[in-house]
Amino acid sequence: MDESPPEVVNFGKSLLVPSVQELANEHLTNIPARYVRPEQESPAVSDGTVGPTVPVIDLKKLVSGDSMDSELQKLHSACQHWGFLQKGLVFIFSGMKRNITLINHGVTPSILENFKREVIELFKLPMEEKKKLWQQEDNHEGFGQLFVVSEEQKLDWSDMFYITTLPPHIRQMDLFQKLPSNLRDIMEAYCSEIKSLAMIILCQLTKALRMDEKEMRELFSDGVQSIRMNYYPPCPEPDKTIGFSPHSDADALTILFQLNETEGLQVQKDGIWVPIKPLPNALIVNIGDIMEIVSNGVYRSIEHRAVVNSNKERLSVATFYSSNLDSELGPARSLIGPSSPAIFRRVPVEKYFKDFFARKLDGKSYIDFMKEEARDGES
């Protein structure tokens, strides 16, 4: 008897919205009212030339060599003190000294370059071709925006293409098959290398936390991976809008590939938005909500946003790596004990994601909700 094909998972939907790239092509002098964000904080930004510096983490030393233990302690300290005290953690895979820096990341340069080229070409497609890849009313994968839950909701000044990539059996194959073949092929290679990199980092965090390695592998070995390709067009009134609303990521690790040198990514540190200056072929990695939950609050997910400018477009690709779909999300059992009770509730991973995508983005409100539910369960 033949087995039935595995069910494709639908994590949620988002209301359909116009293309911001098309709006920008109209050379507007004022942005439409739905993109005006009067609540946006003024960009109080540190330029990074003063203040504390953070460790440079060498991935090669972290996994082999005489300095393995000291490098691991540097990583753990960075996650604790910068992640918690500074409300955020950023790894820059480059030589930039102002941030937590991971060097020798090992992702094949040719894959980065080819993937960058194909993503740029994707956003150059004519609108009639993009419409074939647009979101459907019942599913948020494809071109559009995420987290749009009402017609009155303010929108971000950006377009995105979102697609679930791993494990293969949960992919929306009809969407995959509509992609340009060159993009589809290079994306397969990129996804594989980014998953390997994510697993290396997760294994090191497991050691730093003194978490049971078997438990970590059971949680993440066949994890959900998705990709969000972002296009931020020039904006005639950049101070009145925002490219991506402030939020923390719902995943365990986010690996961001910035495709050009236009600034826009900002992380919140001590109540100030700090810009991350992109470097060619740099990969930026941040801790997401799942890792905050699994570590039982030892590490903190980072709140970040994207701003836009009037002159330059910005392109980036965020790859999200999360727990296995059939697992239960909660604090690692090997980290829980009488002196360290669980501060988050436990939920099935699929429910966790469906609840996340059903909400409007609002800082770290979703992980705060996870804490509140845990407290309610104890009362």
Coordinates of C-alpha atoms in Angstrom, one line a residue:
M1 CA 0.0 0.0 0.0
D2 CA 1.5 3.4 -1.0
E3 CA 2.1 5.9 1.7
S4 CA 0.2 9.2 1.4
P5 CA 2.4 12.2 0.6
P6 CA 3.4 14.3 3.6
E7 CA 1.2 17.2 4.4
V8 CA 2.5 20.6 3.4
V9 CA 2.4 23.0 6.4
N10 CA 0.8 26.4 6.2
F11 CA 2.1 28.6 9.0
G12 CA -0.4 31.4 8.3
K13 CA -1.6 34.2 6.1
S14 CA -1.2 37.9 5.7
L15 CA -3.5 40.4 4.0
L16 CA -2.5 41.2 0.5
V17 CA -0.9 44.6 0.0
P18 CA 0.5 46.7 -3.0
S19 CA 4.1 46.5 -4.1
V20 CA 6.2 49.2 -2.5
Q21 CA 8.7 48.8 -5.3
E22 CA 6.0 49.7 -7.8
L23 CA 5.0 52.7 -5.7
A24 CA 8.6 53.9 -5.6
N25 CA 8.8 53.7 -9.4
E26 CA 6.1 56.3 -9.6
H27 CA 8.6 58.9 -8.2
L28 CA 6.2 60.1 -5.5
T29 CA 7.0 63.3 -3.6
N30 CA 4.8 62.1 -0.6
I31 CA 4.2 58.6 0.6
P32 CA 0.7 57.3 0.9
A33 CA -0.9 57.7 4.4
R34 CA -0.8 54.0 5.1
Y35 CA 3.0 54.1 5.2
V36 CA 3.2 57.1 7.5
R37 CA 4.3 56.1 11.0
P38 CA 3.9 59.0 13.4
E39 CA 4.8 56.7 16.3
Q40 CA 8.3 56.0 14.9
E41 CA 11.1 56.9 17.2
S42 CA 13.5 59.5 15.9
P43 CA 16.7 57.7 14.8
A44 CA 18.8 58.3 17.9
V45 CA 21.7 56.4 16.7
S46 CA 25.2 55.7 18.0
D47 CA 27.9 55.7 15.3
G48 CA 29.9 53.0 17.2
T49 CA 33.0 55.1 17.4
V50 CA 32.8 55.3 21.2
G51 CA 31.7 53.0 24.0
P52 CA 32.6 49.4 24.9
T53 CA 33.9 47.0 22.4
V54 CA 32.9 43.3 22.3
P55 CA 34.9 40.1 21.6
V56 CA 36.0 38.9 18.2
I57 CA 35.0 35.3 18.0
D58 CA 37.0 33.1 15.6
L59 CA 34.8 30.2 14.5
K60 CA 37.9 28.2 13.5
K61 CA 39.3 28.6 17.0
L62 CA 35.9 27.8 18.5
V63 CA 35.7 24.3 17.0
S64 CA 39.4 23.3 17.0
G65 CA 42.8 24.3 18.3
D66 CA 44.5 25.1 21.6
S67 CA 42.3 28.2 22.3
M68 CA 39.0 26.4 22.0
D69 CA 38.0 26.7 25.6
S70 CA 38.9 30.4 25.8
E71 CA 37.0 31.2 22.6
L72 CA 34.0 29.4 23.9
Q73 CA 34.0 31.4 27.1
K74 CA 34.3 34.6 25.1
L75 CA 31.2 33.5 23.1
H76 CA 29.2 32.6 26.3
S77 CA 30.2 35.9 27.9
A78 CA 29.1 37.9 24.8
C79 CA 25.8 36.1 24.8
Q80 CA 25.1 36.7 28.4
H81 CA 26.3 40.3 28.8
W82 CA 25.6 41.8 25.4
G83 CA 22.6 39.6 24.9
F84 CA 20.9 40.4 28.3
L85 CA 22.3 43.6 29.5
Q86 CA 22.3 45.3 26.1
K87 CA 19.0 43.7 25.0
G88 CA 20.6 42.2 22.0
L89 CA 23.2 40.1 20.4
V90 CA 24.8 40.5 17.0
F91 CA 27.5 38.4 15.4
I92 CA 29.2 40.0 12.4
F93 CA 31.0 37.5 10.3
S94 CA 33.7 39.9 9.2
G95 CA 36.7 42.0 10.5
M96 CA 34.5 44.7 12.0
K97 CA 35.7 45.3 15.6
R98 CA 32.8 47.3 17.0
N99 CA 30.5 44.3 17.3
I100 CA 30.7 40.6 18.3
T101 CA 32.7 39.3 15.4
L102 CA 32.9 35.8 14.1
I103 CA 35.7 35.3 11.6
N104 CA 36.4 32.3 9.3
H105 CA 32.7 31.5 8.9
G106 CA 33.4 29.1 6.0
V107 CA 30.5 29.8 3.7
T108 CA 31.7 29.4 0.1
P109 CA 32.3 32.8 -1.5
S110 CA 31.1 31.8 -4.9
I111 CA 27.8 30.6 -3.4
L112 CA 27.3 34.0 -1.7
E113 CA 28.1 35.9 -4.9
N114 CA 25.8 33.7 -7.1
F115 CA 23.0 33.8 -4.7
K116 CA 23.3 37.6 -4.4
R117 CA 23.1 37.9 -8.2
E118 CA 20.0 35.8 -8.4
V119 CA 18.1 37.6 -5.6
I120 CA 18.8 40.9 -7.2
E121 CA 17.5 39.6 -10.5
L122 CA 14.3 38.3 -8.7
F123 CA 13.4 41.8 -7.6
K124 CA 14.1 43.1 -11.1
L125 CA 11.3 40.9 -12.6
P126 CA 8.5 42.7 -14.3
M127 CA 5.3 43.0 -12.2
E128 CA 3.4 40.6 -14.4
E129 CA 6.1 37.9 -13.6
K130 CA 6.1 38.8 -9.9
K131 CA 2.3 38.3 -9.7
K132 CA 2.9 34.6 -10.5
L133 CA 4.9 34.5 -7.3
W134 CA 2.7 36.7 -5.2
Q135 CA 1.1 35.6 -1.9
Q136 CA -2.2 33.9 -2.0
E137 CA -5.0 34.9 0.3
D138 CA -4.6 31.8 2.5
N139 CA -0.8 31.6 2.6
H140 CA 1.9 34.2 3.4
E141 CA 4.7 32.6 1.3
G142 CA 5.7 34.6 -1.8
F143 CA 6.0 38.3 -2.6
G144 CA 4.2 40.8 -0.3
Q145 CA 4.5 41.6 3.4
L146 CA 4.1 39.6 6.5
F147 CA 2.1 40.2 9.7
V148 CA -0.6 42.3 8.0
V149 CA -3.7 41.5 10.1
S150 CA -6.1 44.4 9.3
E151 CA -6.9 46.9 6.6
E152 CA -6.2 49.8 8.9
Q153 CA -2.7 48.6 9.9
K154 CA 0.3 50.8 8.9
L155 CA 2.6 49.1 6.4
D156 CA 6.4 48.9 6.1
W157 CA 8.2 50.6 3.2
S158 CA 9.6 47.4 1.8
D159 CA 8.7 44.3 -0.3
M160 CA 9.7 40.8 0.6
F161 CA 9.7 37.3 -0.9
Y162 CA 9.3 34.7 1.8
I163 CA 9.6 30.9 1.4
T164 CA 10.0 27.9 3.6
T165 CA 13.1 25.9 2.5
L166 CA 13.7 23.1 5.0
P167 CA 12.9 20.4 5.7
P168 CA 12.0 19.7 2.0
H169 CA 8.8 17.9 2.7
I170 CA 7.1 21.0 4.1
R171 CA 7.9 23.2 1.2
Q172 CA 5.2 24.9 -0.9
M173 CA 6.4 23.0 -4.1
D174 CA 4.1 24.9 -6.4
L175 CA 5.8 28.1 -5.4
F176 CA 9.3 26.5 -5.6
Q177 CA 8.6 25.3 -9.2
K178 CA 7.6 28.8 -10.3
L179 CA 11.0 30.3 -9.2
P180 CA 13.6 31.1 -11.9
S181 CA 15.6 27.9 -12.2
N182 CA 19.0 29.6 -11.5
L183 CA 17.7 31.0 -8.3
R184 CA 16.2 27.7 -7.3
D185 CA 19.4 25.8 -7.8
I186 CA 21.7 28.2 -6.0
M187 CA 19.2 28.6 -3.2
E188 CA 19.5 24.8 -2.5
A189 CA 23.3 25.2 -2.1
Y190 CA 22.9 28.3 0.0
C191 CA 20.3 26.7 2.3
S192 CA 22.6 23.7 2.9
E193 CA 25.6 25.8 3.9
I194 CA 23.6 28.1 6.1
K195 CA 22.0 25.2 7.9
S196 CA 25.5 23.7 8.5
L197 CA 26.7 27.0 9.9
A198 CA 23.6 27.4 12.1
M199 CA 24.2 23.9 13.5
I200 CA 27.9 24.7 14.3
I201 CA 26.8 27.8 16.2
L202 CA 24.0 26.0 18.0
C203 CA 26.4 23.2 19.1
Q204 CA 28.8 25.8 20.5
L205 CA 26.0 27.5 22.4
T206 CA 25.0 24.1 23.8
K207 CA 28.5 23.7 25.2
A208 CA 28.5 27.2 26.6
L209 CA 25.2 26.7 28.3
R210 CA 26.2 23.2 29.5
M211 CA 23.1 21.9 27.9
D212 CA 22.7 18.3 27.0
E213 CA 24.0 17.9 23.4
K214 CA 21.6 15.1 22.6
E215 CA 18.7 17.3 23.7
M216 CA 19.9 20.1 21.4
R217 CA 20.2 17.7 18.4
E218 CA 16.7 16.3 19.0
L219 CA 15.4 19.9 18.9
F220 CA 17.3 21.2 15.9
S221 CA 18.8 18.5 13.7
D222 CA 15.9 18.6 11.2
G223 CA 14.9 22.2 12.0
V224 CA 12.5 24.5 10.1
Q225 CA 14.4 26.9 7.8
S226 CA 12.8 29.8 5.9
I227 CA 14.2 32.6 3.9
R228 CA 13.0 36.2 3.6
M229 CA 14.4 38.2 0.7
N230 CA 14.0 42.0 1.4
Y231 CA 13.9 45.0 -1.0
Y232 CA 13.8 48.5 0.5
P233 CA 13.3 51.0 -2.3
P234 CA 14.3 54.7 -1.9
C235 CA 11.7 56.7 -0.1
P236 CA 10.7 60.3 -0.7
E237 CA 10.0 60.8 3.1
P238 CA 12.2 58.4 4.9
D239 CA 11.8 60.1 8.3
K240 CA 8.0 59.4 8.2
T241 CA 8.1 55.7 7.7
I242 CA 10.1 52.6 8.4
G243 CA 11.4 49.7 6.3
F244 CA 10.8 46.9 8.8
S245 CA 8.9 47.4 12.1
P246 CA 10.9 46.8 15.4
H247 CA 10.7 43.2 16.4
S248 CA 12.7 40.2 17.6
D249 CA 12.8 37.1 15.4
A250 CA 10.7 34.0 16.4
D251 CA 13.5 31.6 15.4
A252 CA 16.6 30.3 17.2
L253 CA 19.2 31.9 14.9
T254 CA 18.9 34.4 12.1
I255 CA 21.7 34.7 9.5
L256 CA 21.4 37.9 7.5
F257 CA 23.2 38.4 4.2
Q258 CA 23.3 42.1 3.1
L259 CA 23.5 42.3 -0.6
N260 CA 24.7 45.8 -1.0
E261 CA 26.4 48.4 1.2
T262 CA 23.4 50.6 1.9
E263 CA 22.8 51.0 5.7
G264 CA 19.4 50.3 7.2
L265 CA 19.7 47.6 9.9
Q266 CA 19.6 48.9 13.4
V267 CA 19.6 47.1 16.7
Q268 CA 18.4 48.4 20.0
K269 CA 21.1 48.8 22.7
D270 CA 20.5 50.7 25.9
G271 CA 17.4 52.3 24.4
I272 CA 19.4 53.6 21.4
W273 CA 19.1 52.4 17.9
V274 CA 22.6 51.4 16.7
P275 CA 23.3 50.9 13.0
I276 CA 25.1 47.9 11.6
K277 CA 27.4 48.9 8.8
P278 CA 27.3 46.3 6.1
L279 CA 30.5 44.9 4.6
P280 CA 30.8 42.9 1.3
N281 CA 29.8 39.2 1.9
A282 CA 29.4 39.7 5.6
L283 CA 26.9 37.5 7.5
I284 CA 25.1 39.0 10.5
V285 CA 23.7 36.5 13.0
N286 CA 21.3 37.3 15.8
I287 CA 19.7 35.3 18.6
G288 CA 16.0 34.7 18.2
D289 CA 13.1 34.1 20.6
I290 CA 13.5 30.3 20.4
M291 CA 17.0 30.4 21.7
E292 CA 15.9 32.7 24.5
I293 CA 13.2 30.2 25.4
V294 CA 15.5 27.1 25.1
S295 CA 18.2 28.8 27.2
N296 CA 15.5 29.7 29.8
G297 CA 16.4 33.4 29.5
V298 CA 20.1 33.1 29.8
Y299 CA 20.4 34.5 26.3
R300 CA 18.2 37.2 24.9
S301 CA 16.8 37.7 21.5
I302 CA 17.6 41.1 19.9
E303 CA 15.1 43.7 19.0
H304 CA 15.9 45.3 15.6
R305 CA 14.4 47.3 12.8
A306 CA 15.2 48.5 9.3
V307 CA 15.1 52.2 8.2
V308 CA 15.1 53.6 4.7
N309 CA 16.6 56.6 2.9
S310 CA 15.8 58.8 0.0
N311 CA 18.6 57.9 -2.3
K312 CA 19.5 54.3 -2.2
E313 CA 17.8 50.9 -2.4
R314 CA 18.8 48.2 0.1
L315 CA 18.6 44.5 -0.4
S316 CA 19.1 41.7 2.2
V317 CA 18.3 38.0 2.7
A318 CA 17.4 36.7 6.2
T319 CA 17.6 33.0 6.8
F320 CA 15.8 31.8 9.9
Y321 CA 16.7 28.5 11.6
S322 CA 14.3 27.0 14.1
S323 CA 13.4 23.8 16.0
N324 CA 12.2 20.6 14.4
L325 CA 8.5 21.0 13.4
D326 CA 7.4 17.9 15.4
S327 CA 9.2 19.0 18.6
E328 CA 7.9 20.8 21.7
L329 CA 9.3 24.2 22.4
G330 CA 10.3 25.2 25.9
P331 CA 13.3 25.6 28.2
A332 CA 15.8 22.8 27.7
R333 CA 15.0 20.2 30.3
S334 CA 18.8 19.8 31.1
L335 CA 18.9 23.5 32.1
I336 CA 15.8 23.3 34.5
G337 CA 16.1 22.5 38.2
P338 CA 15.2 23.6 41.7
S339 CA 17.4 26.7 41.4
S340 CA 16.5 27.5 37.8
P341 CA 12.7 27.0 37.3
A342 CA 11.2 27.3 33.8
I343 CA 10.2 30.9 33.0
F344 CA 8.6 30.0 29.7
R345 CA 5.7 27.7 28.9
R346 CA 5.9 24.7 26.6
V347 CA 4.1 24.6 23.3
P348 CA 4.3 22.5 20.1
V349 CA 6.6 24.2 17.6
E350 CA 3.9 24.2 14.9
K351 CA 1.4 26.0 17.2
Y352 CA 4.2 28.5 18.3
F353 CA 4.7 29.5 14.7
K354 CA 1.1 29.7 13.7
D355 CA 0.4 32.0 16.7
F356 CA 3.4 34.1 15.9
F357 CA 2.4 34.7 12.3
A358 CA -1.2 35.5 13.3
R359 CA 0.0 38.6 15.2
K360 CA 1.0 42.1 14.3
L361 CA 4.7 42.7 14.9
D362 CA 5.3 44.5 18.2
G363 CA 8.8 44.5 19.6
K364 CA 9.2 41.5 21.9
S365 CA 5.6 41.2 22.8
Y366 CA 5.3 37.5 21.6
I367 CA 8.1 36.2 23.8
D368 CA 6.6 38.3 26.7
F369 CA 3.4 36.5 26.0
M370 CA 5.2 33.2 26.4
K371 CA 6.4 34.3 29.8
E372 CA 3.0 35.5 30.9
E373 CA 1.4 32.2 30.0
A374 CA 4.1 30.4 32.1
R375 CA 3.4 32.6 35.1
D376 CA -0.3 32.1 34.7
G377 CA 0.2 28.4 34.7
E378 CA 2.0 28.6 38.1
S379 CA -0.7 30.7 39.8

